[in-house]
PDB file of C-alpha atoms and ligand atoms in Angstrom:
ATOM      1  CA  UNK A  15     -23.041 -10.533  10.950  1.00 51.00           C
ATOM      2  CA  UNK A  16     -20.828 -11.835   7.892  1.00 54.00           C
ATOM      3  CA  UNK A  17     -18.470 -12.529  10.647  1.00 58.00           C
ATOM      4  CA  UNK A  18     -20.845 -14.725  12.688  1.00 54.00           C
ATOM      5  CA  UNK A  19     -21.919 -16.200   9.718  1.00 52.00           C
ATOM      6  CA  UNK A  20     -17.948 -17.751   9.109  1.00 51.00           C
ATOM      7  CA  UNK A  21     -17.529 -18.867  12.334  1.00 51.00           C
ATOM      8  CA  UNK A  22     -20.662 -20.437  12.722  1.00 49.00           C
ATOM      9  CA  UNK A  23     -19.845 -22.232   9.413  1.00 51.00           C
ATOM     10  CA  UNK A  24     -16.198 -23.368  10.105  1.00 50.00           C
ATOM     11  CA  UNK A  25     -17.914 -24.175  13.231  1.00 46.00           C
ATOM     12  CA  UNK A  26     -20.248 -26.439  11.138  1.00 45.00           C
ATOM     13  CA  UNK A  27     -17.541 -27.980   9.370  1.00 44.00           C
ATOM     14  CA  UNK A  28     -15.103 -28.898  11.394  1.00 45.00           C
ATOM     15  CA  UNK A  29     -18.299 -30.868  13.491  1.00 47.00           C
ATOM     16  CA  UNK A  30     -19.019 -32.623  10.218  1.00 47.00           C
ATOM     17  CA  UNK A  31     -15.720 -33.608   9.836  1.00 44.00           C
ATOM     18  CA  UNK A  32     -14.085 -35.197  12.932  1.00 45.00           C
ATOM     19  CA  UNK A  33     -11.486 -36.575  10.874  1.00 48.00           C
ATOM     20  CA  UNK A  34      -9.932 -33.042  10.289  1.00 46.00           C
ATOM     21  CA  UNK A  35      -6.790 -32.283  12.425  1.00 48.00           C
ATOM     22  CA  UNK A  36      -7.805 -29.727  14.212  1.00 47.00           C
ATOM     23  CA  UNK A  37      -5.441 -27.025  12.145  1.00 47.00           C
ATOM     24  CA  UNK A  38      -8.727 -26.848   9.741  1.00 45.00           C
ATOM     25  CA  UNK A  39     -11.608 -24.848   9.390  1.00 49.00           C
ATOM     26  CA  UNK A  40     -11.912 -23.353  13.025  1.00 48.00           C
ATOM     27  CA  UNK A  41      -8.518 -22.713  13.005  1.00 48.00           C
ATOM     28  CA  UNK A  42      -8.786 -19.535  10.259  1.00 54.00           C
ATOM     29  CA  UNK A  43     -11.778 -18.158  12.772  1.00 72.00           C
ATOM     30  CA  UNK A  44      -9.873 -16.344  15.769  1.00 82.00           C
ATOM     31  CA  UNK A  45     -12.490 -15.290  18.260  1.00 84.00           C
ATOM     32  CA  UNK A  46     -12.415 -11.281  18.891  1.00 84.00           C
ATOM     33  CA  UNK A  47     -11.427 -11.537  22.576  1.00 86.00           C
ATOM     34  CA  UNK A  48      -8.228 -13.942  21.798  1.00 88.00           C
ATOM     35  CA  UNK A  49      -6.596 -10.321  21.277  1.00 88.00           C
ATOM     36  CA  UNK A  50      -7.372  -9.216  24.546  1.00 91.00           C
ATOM     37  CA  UNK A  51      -6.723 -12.618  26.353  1.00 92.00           C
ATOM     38  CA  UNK A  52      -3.989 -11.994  29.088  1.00 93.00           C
ATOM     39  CA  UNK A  53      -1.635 -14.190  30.085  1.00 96.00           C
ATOM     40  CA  UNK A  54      -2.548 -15.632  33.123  1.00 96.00           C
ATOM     41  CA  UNK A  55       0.381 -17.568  34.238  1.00 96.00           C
ATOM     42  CA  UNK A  56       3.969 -16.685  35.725  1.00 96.00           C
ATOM     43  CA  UNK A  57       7.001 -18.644  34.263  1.00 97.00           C
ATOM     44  CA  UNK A  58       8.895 -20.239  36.884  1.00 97.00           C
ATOM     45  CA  UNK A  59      12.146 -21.936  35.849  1.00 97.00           C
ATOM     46  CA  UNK A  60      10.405 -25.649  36.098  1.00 97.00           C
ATOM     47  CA  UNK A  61       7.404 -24.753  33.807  1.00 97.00           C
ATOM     48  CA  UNK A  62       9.526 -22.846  31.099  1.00 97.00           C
ATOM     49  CA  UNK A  63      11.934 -26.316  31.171  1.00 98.00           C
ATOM     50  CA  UNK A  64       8.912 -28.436  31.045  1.00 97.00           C
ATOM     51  CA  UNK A  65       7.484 -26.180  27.766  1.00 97.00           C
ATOM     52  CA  UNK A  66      10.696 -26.046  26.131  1.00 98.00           C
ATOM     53  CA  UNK A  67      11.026 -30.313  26.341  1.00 98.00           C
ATOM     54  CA  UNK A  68       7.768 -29.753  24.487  1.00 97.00           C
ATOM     55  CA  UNK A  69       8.841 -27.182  21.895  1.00 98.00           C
ATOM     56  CA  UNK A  70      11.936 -30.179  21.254  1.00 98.00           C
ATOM     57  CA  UNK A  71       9.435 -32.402  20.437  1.00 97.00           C
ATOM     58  CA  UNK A  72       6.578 -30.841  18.768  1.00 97.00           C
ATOM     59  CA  UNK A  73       7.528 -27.306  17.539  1.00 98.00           C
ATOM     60  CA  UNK A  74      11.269 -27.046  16.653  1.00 98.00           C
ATOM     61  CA  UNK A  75      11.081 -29.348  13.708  1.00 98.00           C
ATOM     62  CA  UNK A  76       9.507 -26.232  11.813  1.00 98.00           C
ATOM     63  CA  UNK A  77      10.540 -23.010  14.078  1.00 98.00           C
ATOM     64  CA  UNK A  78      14.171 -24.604  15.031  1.00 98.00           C
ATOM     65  CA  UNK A  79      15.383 -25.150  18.665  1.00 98.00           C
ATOM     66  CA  UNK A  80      16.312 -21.717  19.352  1.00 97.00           C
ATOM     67  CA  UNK A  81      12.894 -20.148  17.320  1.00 98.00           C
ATOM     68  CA  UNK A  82      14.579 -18.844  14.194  1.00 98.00           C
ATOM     69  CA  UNK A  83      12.794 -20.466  11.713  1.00 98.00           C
ATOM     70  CA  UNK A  84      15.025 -23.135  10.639  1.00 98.00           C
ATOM     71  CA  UNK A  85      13.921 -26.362  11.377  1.00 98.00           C
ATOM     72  CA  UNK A  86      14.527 -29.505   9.318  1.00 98.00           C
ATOM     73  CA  UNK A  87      11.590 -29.959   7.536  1.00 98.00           C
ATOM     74  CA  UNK A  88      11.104 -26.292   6.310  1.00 97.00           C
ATOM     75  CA  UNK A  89      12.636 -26.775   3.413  1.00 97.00           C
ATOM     76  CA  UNK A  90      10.805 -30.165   2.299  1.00 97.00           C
ATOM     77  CA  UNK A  91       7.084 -28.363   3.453  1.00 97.00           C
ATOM     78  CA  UNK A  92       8.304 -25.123   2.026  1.00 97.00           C
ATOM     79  CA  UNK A  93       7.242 -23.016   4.729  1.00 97.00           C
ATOM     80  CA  UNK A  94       8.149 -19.433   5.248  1.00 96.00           C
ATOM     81  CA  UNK A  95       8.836 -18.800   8.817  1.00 98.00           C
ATOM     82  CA  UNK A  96       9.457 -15.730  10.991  1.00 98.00           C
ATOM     83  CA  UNK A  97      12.656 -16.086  12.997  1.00 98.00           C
ATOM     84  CA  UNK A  98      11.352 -15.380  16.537  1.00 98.00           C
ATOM     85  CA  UNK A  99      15.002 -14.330  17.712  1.00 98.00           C
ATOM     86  CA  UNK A 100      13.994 -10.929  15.695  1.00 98.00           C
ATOM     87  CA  UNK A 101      12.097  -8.787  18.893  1.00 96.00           C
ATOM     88  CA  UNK A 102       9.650  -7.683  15.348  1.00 97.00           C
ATOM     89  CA  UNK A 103       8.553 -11.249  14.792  1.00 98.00           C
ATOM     90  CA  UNK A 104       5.777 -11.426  16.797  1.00 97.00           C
ATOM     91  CA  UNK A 105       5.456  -7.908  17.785  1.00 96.00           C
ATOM     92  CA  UNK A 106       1.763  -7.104  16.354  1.00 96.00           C
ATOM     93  CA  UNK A 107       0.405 -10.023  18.413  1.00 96.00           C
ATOM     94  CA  UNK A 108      -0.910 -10.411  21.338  1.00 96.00           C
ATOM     95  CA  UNK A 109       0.008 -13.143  24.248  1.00 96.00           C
ATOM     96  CA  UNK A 110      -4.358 -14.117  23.346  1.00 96.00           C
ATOM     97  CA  UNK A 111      -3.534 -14.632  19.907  1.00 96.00           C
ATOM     98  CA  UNK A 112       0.000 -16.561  19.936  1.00 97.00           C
ATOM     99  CA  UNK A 113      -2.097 -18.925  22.417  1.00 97.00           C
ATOM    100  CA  UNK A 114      -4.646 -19.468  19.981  1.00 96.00           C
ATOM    101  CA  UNK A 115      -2.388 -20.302  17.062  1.00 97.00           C
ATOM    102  CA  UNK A 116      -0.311 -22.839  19.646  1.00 98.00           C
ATOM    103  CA  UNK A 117      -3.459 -24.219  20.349  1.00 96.00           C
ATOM    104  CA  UNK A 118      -5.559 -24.750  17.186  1.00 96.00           C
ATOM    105  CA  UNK A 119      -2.734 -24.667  14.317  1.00 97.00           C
ATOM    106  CA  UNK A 120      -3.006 -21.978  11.382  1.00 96.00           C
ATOM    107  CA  UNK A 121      -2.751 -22.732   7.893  1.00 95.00           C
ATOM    108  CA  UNK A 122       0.451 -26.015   7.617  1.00 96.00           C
ATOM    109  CA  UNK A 123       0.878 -25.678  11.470  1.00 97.00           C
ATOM    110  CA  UNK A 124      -0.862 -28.734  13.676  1.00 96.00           C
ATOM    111  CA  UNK A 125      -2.154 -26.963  16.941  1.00 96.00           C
ATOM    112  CA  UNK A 126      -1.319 -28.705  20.289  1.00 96.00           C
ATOM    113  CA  UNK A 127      -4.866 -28.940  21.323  1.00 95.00           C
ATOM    114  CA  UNK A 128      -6.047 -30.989  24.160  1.00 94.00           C
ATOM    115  CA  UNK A 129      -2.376 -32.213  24.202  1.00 93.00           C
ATOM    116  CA  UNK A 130      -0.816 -29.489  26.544  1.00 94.00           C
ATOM    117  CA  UNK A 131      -2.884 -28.041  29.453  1.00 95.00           C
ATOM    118  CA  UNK A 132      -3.985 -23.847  29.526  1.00 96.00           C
ATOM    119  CA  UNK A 133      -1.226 -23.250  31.540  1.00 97.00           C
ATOM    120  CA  UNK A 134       1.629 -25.230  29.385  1.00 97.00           C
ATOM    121  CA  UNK A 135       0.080 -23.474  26.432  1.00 97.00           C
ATOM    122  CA  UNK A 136       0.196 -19.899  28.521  1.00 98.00           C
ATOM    123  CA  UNK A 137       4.070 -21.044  29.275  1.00 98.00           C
ATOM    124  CA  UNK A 138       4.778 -21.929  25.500  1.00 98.00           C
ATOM    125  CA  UNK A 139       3.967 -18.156  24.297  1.00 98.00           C
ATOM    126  CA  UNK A 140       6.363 -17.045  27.091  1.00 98.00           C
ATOM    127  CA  UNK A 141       8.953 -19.693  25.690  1.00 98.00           C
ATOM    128  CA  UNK A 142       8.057 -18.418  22.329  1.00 98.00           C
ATOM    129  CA  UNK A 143       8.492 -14.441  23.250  1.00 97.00           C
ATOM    130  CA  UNK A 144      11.962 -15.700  25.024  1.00 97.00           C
ATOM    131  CA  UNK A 145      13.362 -16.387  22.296  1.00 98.00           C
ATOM    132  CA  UNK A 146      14.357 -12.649  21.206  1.00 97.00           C
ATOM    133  CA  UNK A 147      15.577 -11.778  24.910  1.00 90.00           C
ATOM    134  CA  UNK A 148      18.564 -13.764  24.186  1.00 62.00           C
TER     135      UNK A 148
HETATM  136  C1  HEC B 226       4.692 -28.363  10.626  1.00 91.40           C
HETATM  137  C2  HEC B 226       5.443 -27.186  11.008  1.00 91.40           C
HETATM  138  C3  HEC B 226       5.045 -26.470  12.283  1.00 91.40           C
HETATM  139  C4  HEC B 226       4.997 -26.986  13.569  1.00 91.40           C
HETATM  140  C5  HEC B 226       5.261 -28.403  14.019  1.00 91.40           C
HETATM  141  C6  HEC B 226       4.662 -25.871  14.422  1.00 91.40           C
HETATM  142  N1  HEC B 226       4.483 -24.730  13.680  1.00 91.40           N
HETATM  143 FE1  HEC B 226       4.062 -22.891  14.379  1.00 91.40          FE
HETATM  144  N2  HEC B 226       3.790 -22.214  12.513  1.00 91.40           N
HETATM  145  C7  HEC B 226       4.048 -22.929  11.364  1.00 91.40           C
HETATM  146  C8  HEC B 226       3.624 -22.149  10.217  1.00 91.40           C
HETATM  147  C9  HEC B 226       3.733 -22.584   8.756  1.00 91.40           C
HETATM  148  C10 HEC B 226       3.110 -20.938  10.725  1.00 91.40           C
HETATM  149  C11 HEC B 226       2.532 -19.772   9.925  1.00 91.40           C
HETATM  150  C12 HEC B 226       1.057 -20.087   9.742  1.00 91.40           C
HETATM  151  C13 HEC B 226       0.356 -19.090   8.859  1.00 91.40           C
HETATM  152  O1  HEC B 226       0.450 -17.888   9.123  1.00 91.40           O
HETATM  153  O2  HEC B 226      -0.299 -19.556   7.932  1.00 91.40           O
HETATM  154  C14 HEC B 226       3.228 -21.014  12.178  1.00 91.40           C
HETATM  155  C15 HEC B 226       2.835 -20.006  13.040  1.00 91.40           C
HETATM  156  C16 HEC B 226       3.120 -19.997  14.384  1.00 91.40           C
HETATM  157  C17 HEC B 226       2.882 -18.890  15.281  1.00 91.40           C
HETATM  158  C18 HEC B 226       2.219 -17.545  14.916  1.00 91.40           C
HETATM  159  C19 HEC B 226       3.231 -16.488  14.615  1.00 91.40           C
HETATM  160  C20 HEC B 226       3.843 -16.696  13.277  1.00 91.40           C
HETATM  161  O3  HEC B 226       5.022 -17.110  13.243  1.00 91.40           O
HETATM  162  O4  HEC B 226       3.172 -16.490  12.245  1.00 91.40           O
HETATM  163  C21 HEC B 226       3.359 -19.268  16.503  1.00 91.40           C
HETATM  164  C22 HEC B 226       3.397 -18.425  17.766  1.00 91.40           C
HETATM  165  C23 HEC B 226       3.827 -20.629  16.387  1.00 91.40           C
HETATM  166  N3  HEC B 226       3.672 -21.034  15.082  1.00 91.40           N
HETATM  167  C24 HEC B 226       4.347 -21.377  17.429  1.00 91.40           C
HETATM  168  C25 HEC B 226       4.469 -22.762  17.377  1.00 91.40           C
HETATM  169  C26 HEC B 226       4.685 -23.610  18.533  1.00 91.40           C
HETATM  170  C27 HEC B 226       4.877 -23.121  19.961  1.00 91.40           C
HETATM  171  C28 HEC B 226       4.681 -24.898  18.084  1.00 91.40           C
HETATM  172  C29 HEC B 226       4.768 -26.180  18.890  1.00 91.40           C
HETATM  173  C30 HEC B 226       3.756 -26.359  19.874  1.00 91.40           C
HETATM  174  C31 HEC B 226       4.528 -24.846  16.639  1.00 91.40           C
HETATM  175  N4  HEC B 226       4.381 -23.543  16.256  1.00 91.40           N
HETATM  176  C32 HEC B 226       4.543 -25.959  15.803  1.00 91.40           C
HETATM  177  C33 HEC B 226       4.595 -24.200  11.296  1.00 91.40           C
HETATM  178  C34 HEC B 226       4.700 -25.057  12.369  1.00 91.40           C
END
């Protein structure tokens, strides 16, 4: 109920305020099934070279090229990142949940949004996971 409650509120806000990016409010509510949300897609080596042109631009500034949590502007936002190389990193979360976070932001990370289709966003968590099988 107190659950329902919060998400129907950050629901509420982030309608009254359009102007948000959409890393706000509904961002901090993860809906229960994201956990159990399986990955629907099957990387291929064109959709993992499309996703990682997209990383380039829109991700690697913060997590770094190869995911280790050294991009350039790190250090000027002061973020703490996990270094995705590390097979622990992202361990205790699901394929359902890393989606949701690449989609609608958490905390100083934008989301992508409506910017990259279900199945670029399915392809990015592979990219993402990838990065500690190297
Ligand atoms: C402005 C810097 C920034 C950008 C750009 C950014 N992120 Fe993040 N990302 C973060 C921060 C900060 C967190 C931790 C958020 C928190 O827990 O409050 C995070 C969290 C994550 C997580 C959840 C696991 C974790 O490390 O806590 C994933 C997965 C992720 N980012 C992937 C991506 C991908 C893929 C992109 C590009 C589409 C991206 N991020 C773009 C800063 C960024």
């Amino acid at each position: 109920m107190l659950r329902s409650t919060f998400v129907f509120s950050a629901l509420l806000l982030s309608a009254l305020s359009p102007q948000q990016p959409a890393a706000t409010p509904a961002a901090q509510s993860m809906p229960a099934d994201a956990k159990t949300l399986v990955n629907p897609v099957k990387p291929t080596p064109d959709s993992q070279a499309r996703v990682k042109k997209v990383y380039g631009y829109d991700c690697a500034m913060c997590h770094g090229a190869n995911g280790n949590g050294k991009g350039d502007v790190v250090a000027d936002m002061k973020l703490t990142l996990k270094d995705y190389t590390d097979p622990a990193a992202l361990k205790d979360l699901s394929d359902g949940e890393i989606y949701y976070v690449i989609k609608n932001g958490k905390g100083q990370m934008p989301g992508e949004g409506d910017r990259a289709k279900p199945d670029d966003l399915w392809n990015m968590v592979i990219l993402v996971r990838s990065f500690s099988k190297k």
